[in-house]
Structures are given as structure tokens and as C-alpha cells.
Amino acid sequence: MKVDYIIVGLGLAGLAFVEKLIQAKKSFIVFEDDSQTSSLVAGGVYNPVILKRFSPVWNAKEQLAIALPFYEHLEKKFNTTLDQKFVIKKAFKSTEDQNNWFAAFDKPTVAPFLEDNLDENTYSGVVGSHYFGNVKEGGRIDTHKLVETYRHYLKKNHWIRFEKFYHKDILFEGNLAIYNNLQASKIVFCEGFGVKQNPYFNHLPLEEVKGEIITIHAPKLEIDFLLKSTLFVLPLGNHRYKVGATFNHKDKTSIPSIEGKEELVEKLKKVITVPYEIIDQSAGIRPAVKDRRPLVGVHDKYPQLAILNGLGTRGVMIAPSMAKELYGLLEEGIDLDPEINCNRFIR
Ligand SMILES: Cc1cc2nc3c(=O)[nH]c(=O)nc-3n(C[C@H](O)[C@H](O)[C@H](O)COP(=O)(O)OP(=O)(O)OC[C@H]3O[C@@H](n4cnc5c(N)ncnc54)[C@H](O)[C@@H]3O)c2cc1C
């Protein structure tokens, strides 16, 4: 069977690229083996401002201009809601923290996202004697619903195989890559942290940054915004909140841990005072790169092989624009920004 593309991995990266292929009427087969969970467990938050330093997220404006219409298009395609828009309230830890917030109004890439007025803490059950700063244009994509919905849609169309892709079985014939009964012009690897098993791209400096999140039920907590303090508290409705996330650079598993839960419970004591019950816990590995830029491009020896990875902590915002960049390179010969080109790292 001849296809234009084989795609390995159906998380945020894979689905953003597949959507480009569908729009361009290209043929493809996706492989997905459930070995990674990052896109399924992500908080799904998009936030144009790094709230630790009040600095801009890299290319935030440009990324949002592509990402938000992309998710809106998927909402229409699947007749569902994916995008929950809310204000992000940063709880200041100190007067210095608050002063830094006002200093950020001098940064032209940050200022448009900040509201002038501060909020007093009048929220029952929320700790803090300092003020809150409000970030505009933030929100959350329900990535779990998105990935599950998208996989179901691919399955209905016979476009996905739920099996492991074995790199050792790739053969090269002329311009084609052969994989068992499939002949493809290109194979695009969207494997997240799974790329560590990929002999063609495992030289790239992807770091494991395991993240864990708990979901709580807190009947007395009434917030309809994302609260950003030492961790985030994200409203899901019906008094359920996602709380996260941890950053662990040692554990390479996607298994929820007792240590992860204890860390979140300990930190949460400094954020809310009301009773709650933990109703879920999940974990995944963020595909993070040392220089905090994505990994996009083509293998230096085998032009049939391409990669879309390194989305780090911001897959929701970055995936659609990086899929566009890769598609432009592969189908239209448009050069990549050297900053995202995977060949910036030499073997
Ligand atoms: C706890 C946590 C919270 C997060 N919160 C946010 C957030 O609020 N906002 C945000 O933007 N980002 C967040 N992230 C980061 C975000 O999840 C990632 O940037 C994004 O999901 C990465 O997507 P991906 O498609 O590259 O990788 P993945 O989601 O890991 O997808 C890769 C896919 O490839 C499959 N695969 C791998 N190897 C093979 C193989 N050989 N054969 C077949 N299939 C294979 C895997 O099973 C997997 O489904 C969070 C991450 C974690 C862990």
C-alpha cells in the first residue's frame, strides 16, 4: 500500500500535523502504541506570559494567532467544546513580586497581556494577603478530550493503527521509505519522549521532565479563573479542579507516584484552606529541549524521515505553528527558522 506519509505518535504534535495532511488531501497512516501520555494528562493551559519572571513566552502572539483558530476549527469539526477561556490570576508572593509585575508593563511583548488593575484577595478559601495580577488571553484546551476524539475519528476512517512502530524495520528504496506493507514518501516522528527509542533522532538533546497532576473535588472552593501560585489550580466545573504540576528530572516513567502526590498536597496547603478530596492523579513526560525550542526538520542523511518534537511545557500553543512550519518545509520547500531546526544539534 502506497501512502504519502506515515506518522508515528498521536499526541498534540501528531494531530496538528495530521490535520495539515487532511486539509491538503494527502494520504497517511498513523501508528500509536500508548507508550507516552503527555498530551493526555496535560493541564492544557495556554498562557502568553511566563509568570515566574513576567517575561514573554517565545513568539506567544504569533503562536496564539495560529493555535486559537486551529482549536476553534477542531471544535466545529467535532461539534464539541475544547477551549475554555479564563483569566489567569497570578498570586503575588511579596511586594517585590508585585513591583516586578508593574515593571513588566515596560516590555512591549508582555504588556498587552496584562490588566492594569490588581485584584484584592476576596476569594473564600484562597490563601494570600497580597494582591493578584490578571493575565488576559489565557485559557485551556481539554487535551484529553481532543486526543481521544481525534484518535476515534482516525480509527473510524481506518487511518490509525494502534500498534508500536519498530524503527529497525524501516527500509529505504529510492525516494521512498518502506515499512512492512507500506511505502511512504515521508515518515514523520511525533513521538514525544518516545523519541529516545528512535535510532534516527535519539541524538537530539531531549530531557525528561516528568510532570504529575492531581484532580481534586473541593465543594467550598469557588473560583472560575486559573489561580497561579506555587502551583496552578484550574477550574473544571462542579467544584472539580486540576492542581499541578510537578517537575521531576530523574524519573523516566509515566506512572503517578506517591512522592508526586505528596509534593502537590504540601504545596496546595499554601494555596487553599478549604477541605478537598483527591479524585484522580496522572503523570507524563514533557518532551523538553535544553534550549527550550522545538525540534522540527528532516534527517541529515535520510530526507524521507522528519521530526516534530520538543514541545516542552507548551505543546498547546506551539504544536499548530510547528506543524505548519514542518508542512511548509516538506511540501513547499520553505526554509525553517534555524532556531527550531533539529539540525542545530550536531550528532
Ligand atoms: C503533567 C503535565 C502537565 C502539562 N501541562 C501543560 C499545559 O498546561 N499546557 C501545555 O501547553 N502543555 C502542558 N504539558 C506539556 C504537553 O503535554 C506537551 O508539550 C505535549 O503534550 C507534547 O506532545 P507530543 O505530541 O509531542 O508528545 P506526546 O503527547 O508524548 O505524544 C507522543 C505520542 O507518540 C506515541 N509513540 C511514541 N513512540 C511510539 C512508537 N514507537 N510507536 C507508536 N507510537 C509511539 C506515544 O504513545 C504518544 O501518544 C504538560 C505535560 C505534563 C506531563
Coordinates of C-alpha atoms and ligand atoms in Angstrom, one line a residue:
M1 CA 0.0 0.0 0.0
K2 CA 1.4 3.4 -1.0
V3 CA 0.8 6.5 1.2
D4 CA 2.2 10.0 1.2
Y5 CA 3.0 9.9 4.9
I6 CA 3.5 7.6 7.9
I7 CA 3.0 9.4 11.2
V8 CA 4.4 7.9 14.4
G9 CA 2.6 9.2 17.5
L10 CA -0.8 10.8 18.0
G11 CA -0.4 13.4 20.7
L12 CA -0.6 17.2 20.2
A13 CA 2.2 17.2 17.7
G14 CA 0.9 14.2 15.6
L15 CA -2.6 15.5 15.4
A16 CA -1.6 19.0 14.5
F17 CA 0.4 17.6 11.6
V18 CA -2.2 15.1 10.5
E19 CA -4.8 17.9 10.3
K20 CA -2.5 19.7 7.8
L21 CA -2.4 16.4 5.8
I22 CA -6.1 16.0 5.8
Q23 CA -6.6 19.6 4.7
A24 CA -4.2 19.1 1.8
K25 CA -5.8 15.7 0.9
K26 CA -2.6 13.7 1.4
S27 CA -2.8 10.0 2.3
F28 CA -1.3 8.7 5.5
I29 CA -1.3 6.1 8.2
V30 CA -0.7 6.8 11.9
F31 CA 0.9 4.5 14.4
E32 CA 0.1 4.9 18.1
D33 CA 1.2 2.5 20.9
D34 CA 0.1 4.4 24.1
S35 CA 3.7 4.4 25.4
Q36 CA 3.6 8.1 26.2
T37 CA 0.9 10.1 28.0
S38 CA 2.0 13.8 27.9
S39 CA -0.8 15.1 25.7
L40 CA -3.4 13.0 27.5
V41 CA -2.6 14.3 31.0
A42 CA -1.5 17.9 30.2
G43 CA -3.2 20.8 32.1
G44 CA -3.8 22.1 28.6
V45 CA -3.2 25.7 29.7
Y46 CA -2.2 28.4 27.2
N47 CA -0.7 31.5 28.8
P48 CA 1.3 34.1 26.8
V49 CA 3.3 35.2 29.9
I50 CA 6.0 33.4 31.9
L51 CA 4.7 34.2 35.4
K52 CA 7.9 33.4 37.3
R53 CA 9.8 36.3 35.6
F54 CA 6.9 38.2 33.9
S55 CA 8.7 37.7 30.6
P56 CA 7.0 36.8 27.3
V57 CA 6.6 33.3 26.1
W58 CA 8.7 32.8 22.9
N59 CA 6.6 34.0 19.9
A60 CA 3.4 34.0 22.0
K61 CA 1.4 36.4 19.9
E62 CA 2.3 34.6 16.6
Q63 CA 1.6 31.1 18.1
L64 CA -1.7 32.1 19.6
A65 CA -2.8 33.6 16.2
I66 CA -2.4 30.1 14.7
A67 CA -3.3 27.9 17.7
L68 CA -6.7 29.5 18.7
P69 CA -8.2 29.3 15.2
F70 CA -6.8 25.7 14.9
Y71 CA -8.7 24.6 18.0
E72 CA -11.8 26.5 17.0
H73 CA -11.7 24.7 13.7
L74 CA -11.5 21.3 15.6
E75 CA -14.4 22.3 17.8
K76 CA -16.5 22.9 14.7
K77 CA -15.2 19.7 13.0
F78 CA -16.2 17.5 16.0
N79 CA -19.1 19.6 17.2
T80 CA -17.7 19.8 20.7
T81 CA -16.1 22.3 23.2
L82 CA -12.4 22.2 23.7
D83 CA -11.3 25.7 24.5
Q84 CA -12.2 27.1 27.9
K85 CA -11.2 30.8 28.1
F86 CA -10.4 32.3 31.5
V87 CA -8.4 35.0 33.3
I88 CA -5.2 33.8 34.8
K89 CA -4.7 35.3 38.3
K90 CA -1.1 35.5 39.5
A91 CA -1.0 35.5 43.3
F92 CA 1.9 37.8 44.3
K93 CA 4.2 36.3 46.9
S94 CA 5.7 39.6 48.1
T95 CA 5.7 43.4 47.4
E96 CA 8.8 42.8 45.3
D97 CA 6.9 40.3 43.2
Q98 CA 4.2 42.9 42.7
N99 CA 6.7 45.6 41.7
N100 CA 8.2 43.2 39.1
W101 CA 4.7 42.9 37.7
F102 CA 4.4 46.6 37.2
A103 CA 7.9 46.7 35.7
A104 CA 6.7 44.2 33.1
F105 CA 4.4 46.9 31.6
D106 CA 7.6 48.4 30.0
K107 CA 8.0 45.2 28.0
P108 CA 6.1 45.6 24.7
T109 CA 5.8 41.8 24.2
V110 CA 4.2 41.3 27.7
A111 CA 2.2 44.5 28.4
P112 CA -0.7 43.8 26.0
F113 CA -1.5 40.6 28.0
L114 CA -1.6 42.3 31.5
E115 CA -4.5 44.1 33.0
D116 CA -3.8 47.4 34.7
N117 CA -5.8 46.9 37.8
L118 CA -4.9 44.5 40.6
D119 CA -7.4 42.4 42.5
E120 CA -7.7 42.1 46.2
N121 CA -7.9 38.5 47.5
T122 CA -11.7 38.3 48.3
Y123 CA -11.9 34.6 47.3
S124 CA -13.1 32.4 50.0
G125 CA -10.7 29.5 50.7
V126 CA -7.7 31.1 48.9
V127 CA -4.6 31.9 50.9
G128 CA -2.8 35.2 50.4
S129 CA -2.5 38.6 51.9
H130 CA -1.1 40.1 48.7
Y131 CA -2.8 41.2 45.5
F132 CA -3.5 39.3 42.3
G133 CA -2.4 40.4 38.8
N134 CA -4.6 39.4 35.9
V135 CA -3.3 37.9 32.6
K136 CA -5.6 38.3 29.6
E137 CA -5.9 35.9 26.6
G138 CA -5.2 32.7 28.6
G139 CA -7.3 29.6 28.7
R140 CA -7.2 25.8 28.5
I141 CA -7.6 23.2 25.8
D142 CA -9.1 20.0 27.0
T143 CA -6.2 18.0 25.5
H144 CA -7.5 14.6 26.8
K145 CA -10.9 15.1 25.1
L146 CA -9.1 16.4 22.0
V147 CA -6.6 13.5 21.6
E148 CA -9.3 10.8 22.4
T149 CA -11.8 12.4 19.9
Y150 CA -9.1 12.7 17.2
R151 CA -7.9 9.1 17.6
H152 CA -11.6 7.9 17.4
Y153 CA -12.0 9.9 14.2
L154 CA -8.9 8.4 12.7
K155 CA -10.0 4.9 13.7
K156 CA -13.4 5.4 12.0
N157 CA -11.6 6.3 8.8
H158 CA -9.0 3.4 9.1
W159 CA -6.2 6.0 9.3
I160 CA -4.6 4.8 12.5
R161 CA -3.1 1.5 13.7
F162 CA -2.9 1.1 17.5
E163 CA 0.5 -0.7 17.5
K164 CA 4.1 0.1 18.2
F165 CA 6.2 1.4 15.3
Y166 CA 9.6 -0.5 15.1
H167 CA 12.3 1.8 13.7
K168 CA 14.5 -1.2 12.9
D169 CA 12.0 -2.3 10.2
I170 CA 12.4 0.8 8.0
L171 CA 14.0 0.2 4.6
F172 CA 14.9 2.8 2.1
E173 CA 14.3 2.4 -1.7
G174 CA 15.0 5.4 -3.9
N175 CA 12.9 8.3 -2.5
L176 CA 10.7 6.1 -0.5
A177 CA 10.7 4.7 3.0
I178 CA 9.3 1.2 3.3
Y179 CA 7.7 -0.1 6.5
N180 CA 6.3 -3.7 6.2
N181 CA 3.5 -3.4 3.6
L182 CA 3.6 0.4 3.5
Q183 CA 5.5 2.6 1.0
A184 CA 5.7 6.2 2.1
S185 CA 7.3 9.3 0.7
K186 CA 7.9 10.5 4.3
I187 CA 7.8 9.3 7.9
V188 CA 7.1 12.0 10.4
F189 CA 8.1 11.1 14.0
C190 CA 5.8 12.8 16.6
E191 CA 6.8 10.5 19.5
G192 CA 7.3 12.9 22.3
F193 CA 9.7 11.5 24.9
G194 CA 9.4 8.2 23.0
V195 CA 12.0 9.6 20.5
K196 CA 14.6 8.3 22.9
Q197 CA 14.0 4.8 21.3
N198 CA 14.4 6.2 17.8
P199 CA 17.9 5.5 16.4
Y200 CA 17.5 8.2 13.7
F201 CA 16.8 11.1 16.1
N202 CA 17.9 9.9 19.6
H203 CA 21.0 12.1 19.5
L204 CA 18.8 15.1 20.0
P205 CA 19.1 16.6 23.5
L206 CA 15.6 15.9 24.8
E207 CA 15.4 15.9 28.6
E208 CA 12.9 14.0 30.7
V209 CA 10.8 16.4 32.7
K210 CA 8.1 14.2 34.3
G211 CA 5.0 16.1 35.4
E212 CA 2.2 15.0 37.8
I213 CA -1.2 16.5 38.3
I214 CA -4.0 15.7 40.7
T215 CA -7.7 16.4 40.3
I216 CA -9.5 17.5 43.5
H217 CA -13.1 17.9 44.5
A218 CA -13.4 21.0 46.7
P219 CA -17.1 21.8 47.4
K220 CA -16.2 25.0 49.2
L221 CA -13.9 26.5 46.6
E222 CA -15.5 28.9 44.2
I223 CA -13.1 30.1 41.6
D224 CA -13.7 30.4 37.9
F225 CA -10.2 31.6 36.9
L226 CA -6.9 29.9 36.8
L227 CA -5.1 30.6 40.0
K228 CA -1.3 30.7 39.6
S229 CA 0.7 30.5 42.8
T230 CA 3.4 28.0 43.7
L231 CA 1.3 25.7 41.5
F232 CA -1.8 26.1 39.4
V233 CA -5.4 25.5 40.4
L234 CA -7.5 25.1 37.3
P235 CA -11.4 25.0 37.5
L236 CA -13.0 22.1 35.6
G237 CA -16.6 22.8 36.8
N238 CA -18.7 21.2 39.5
H239 CA -16.1 22.1 42.1
R240 CA -13.5 19.9 40.5
Y241 CA -10.0 21.4 40.0
K242 CA -6.8 20.2 38.4
V243 CA -3.8 21.0 40.5
G244 CA -0.3 20.8 39.2
A245 CA 2.2 20.3 38.2
T246 CA 5.5 18.8 39.4
F247 CA 8.8 18.9 37.6
N248 CA 10.9 15.8 38.1
H249 CA 14.1 15.4 36.1
K250 CA 15.0 11.9 37.3
D251 CA 12.0 9.6 37.0
K252 CA 11.6 8.5 33.3
T253 CA 8.2 6.7 33.9
S254 CA 4.7 8.0 33.2
I255 CA 3.5 6.3 36.4
P256 CA 1.8 8.5 39.1
S257 CA 3.9 8.4 42.3
I258 CA 3.3 8.8 46.0
E259 CA 6.1 11.4 46.1
G260 CA 4.4 13.4 43.3
K261 CA 1.1 13.4 45.2
E262 CA 2.8 14.4 48.5
E263 CA 4.6 17.3 46.8
L264 CA 1.4 18.6 45.4
V265 CA -0.6 18.2 48.6
E266 CA 2.2 20.0 50.5
K267 CA 2.3 22.9 48.1
L268 CA -1.5 23.1 47.9
K269 CA -1.6 23.8 51.7
K270 CA 0.0 27.2 50.9
V271 CA -2.7 28.0 48.2
I272 CA -6.1 26.9 49.6
T273 CA -7.5 26.4 53.0
V274 CA -10.7 24.5 52.3
P275 CA -11.1 20.7 52.6
Y276 CA -10.9 18.7 49.4
E277 CA -10.7 15.1 48.2
I278 CA -8.2 13.8 45.6
I279 CA -10.2 12.1 42.9
D280 CA -7.5 11.5 40.3
Q281 CA -3.8 11.6 39.7
S282 CA -1.9 11.4 36.4
A283 CA 1.6 11.7 35.1
G284 CA 3.5 12.1 31.9
I285 CA 6.9 13.1 30.5
R286 CA 7.2 16.5 28.9
P287 CA 9.5 16.4 25.8
A288 CA 11.7 19.3 26.8
V289 CA 14.8 20.6 25.0
K290 CA 17.8 22.2 26.6
D291 CA 17.5 25.4 24.6
R292 CA 13.7 25.5 25.1
R293 CA 13.0 25.5 21.4
P294 CA 11.1 22.8 19.4
L295 CA 12.7 20.1 17.3
V296 CA 11.5 20.3 13.7
G297 CA 13.1 19.2 10.5
V298 CA 14.5 16.4 8.3
H299 CA 17.1 13.8 9.0
D300 CA 20.5 14.9 7.6
K301 CA 21.1 11.5 5.7
Y302 CA 17.6 10.3 5.1
P303 CA 15.3 13.0 3.7
Q304 CA 12.4 10.6 3.9
L305 CA 12.5 11.0 7.7
A306 CA 11.2 14.0 9.6
I307 CA 10.6 15.0 13.2
L308 CA 8.1 17.2 15.1
N309 CA 9.0 17.2 18.8
G310 CA 10.4 19.2 21.7
L311 CA 7.1 20.9 22.5
G312 CA 8.2 21.1 26.1
T313 CA 5.8 22.6 28.6
R314 CA 3.8 24.5 26.0
G315 CA 2.5 21.9 23.5
V316 CA -0.9 23.5 23.3
M317 CA 0.4 26.9 22.0
I318 CA 3.3 25.6 19.9
A319 CA 2.1 22.4 18.2
P320 CA -0.1 24.0 15.5
S321 CA 2.5 26.6 14.3
M322 CA 5.3 23.9 14.3
A323 CA 3.1 21.6 12.3
K324 CA 2.6 24.4 9.8
E325 CA 6.4 25.0 9.7
L326 CA 7.1 21.4 9.0
Y327 CA 4.5 21.1 6.4
G328 CA 5.8 24.2 4.7
L329 CA 9.3 22.6 4.6
L330 CA 8.2 19.2 3.3
E331 CA 5.6 20.2 0.8
E332 CA 6.5 23.8 -0.2
G333 CA 10.3 23.8 0.3
I334 CA 10.0 26.8 2.7
D335 CA 13.1 27.0 4.9
L336 CA 12.8 26.6 8.6
D337 CA 13.7 29.2 11.2
P338 CA 17.2 28.0 12.3
E339 CA 16.0 28.4 15.9
I340 CA 13.6 25.4 15.6
N341 CA 15.6 23.3 13.0
C342 CA 16.6 20.0 14.6
N343 CA 19.9 20.1 12.7
R344 CA 21.1 22.9 15.0
F345 CA 22.3 19.9 17.1
I346 CA 25.1 18.1 15.5
R347 CA 25.4 14.3 16.0
Ligands
LIG1 C1 1.7 16.9 33.9 C2 1.9 17.7 32.7 C3 1.2 18.9 32.6 C4 1.3 19.7 31.4 N1 0.6 20.8 31.3 C5 0.7 21.5 30.1 C6 -0.1 22.7 30.0 O1 -0.9 23.1 30.9 N2 -0.1 23.4 28.8 C7 0.7 22.9 27.7 O2 0.7 23.5 26.7 N3 1.5 21.8 27.9 C8 1.5 21.1 29.0 N4 2.2 20.0 29.1 C9 3.2 19.6 28.1 C10 2.4 19.0 26.9 O3 1.8 17.8 27.4 C11 3.4 18.5 25.8 O4 4.1 19.7 25.3 C12 2.7 17.9 24.6 O5 1.7 17.0 25.0 C13 3.7 17.0 23.8 O6 3.0 16.5 22.8 P1 3.7 15.4 21.8 O7 2.7 15.0 20.8 O8 5.0 16.0 21.3 O9 4.1 14.2 22.7 P2 3.2 13.1 23.4 O10 2.0 13.6 23.9 O11 4.1 12.3 24.3 O12 2.8 12.1 22.2 C14 3.7 11.2 21.6 C15 2.9 10.0 21.2 O13 3.7 9.1 20.4 C16 3.4 7.8 20.8 N5 4.6 7.0 20.5 C17 5.9 7.2 20.9 N6 6.7 6.2 20.3 C18 5.9 5.4 19.6 C19 6.2 4.3 18.7 N7 7.4 3.8 18.6 N8 5.1 3.7 18.1 C20 3.9 4.2 18.2 N9 3.6 5.3 19.0 C21 4.6 5.9 19.6 C22 3.1 7.9 22.3 O14 2.4 6.8 22.8 C23 2.4 9.2 22.4 O15 1.0 9.1 22.2 C24 2.1 19.2 30.3 C25 2.8 18.0 30.4 C26 2.7 17.2 31.6 C27 3.3 15.9 31.7

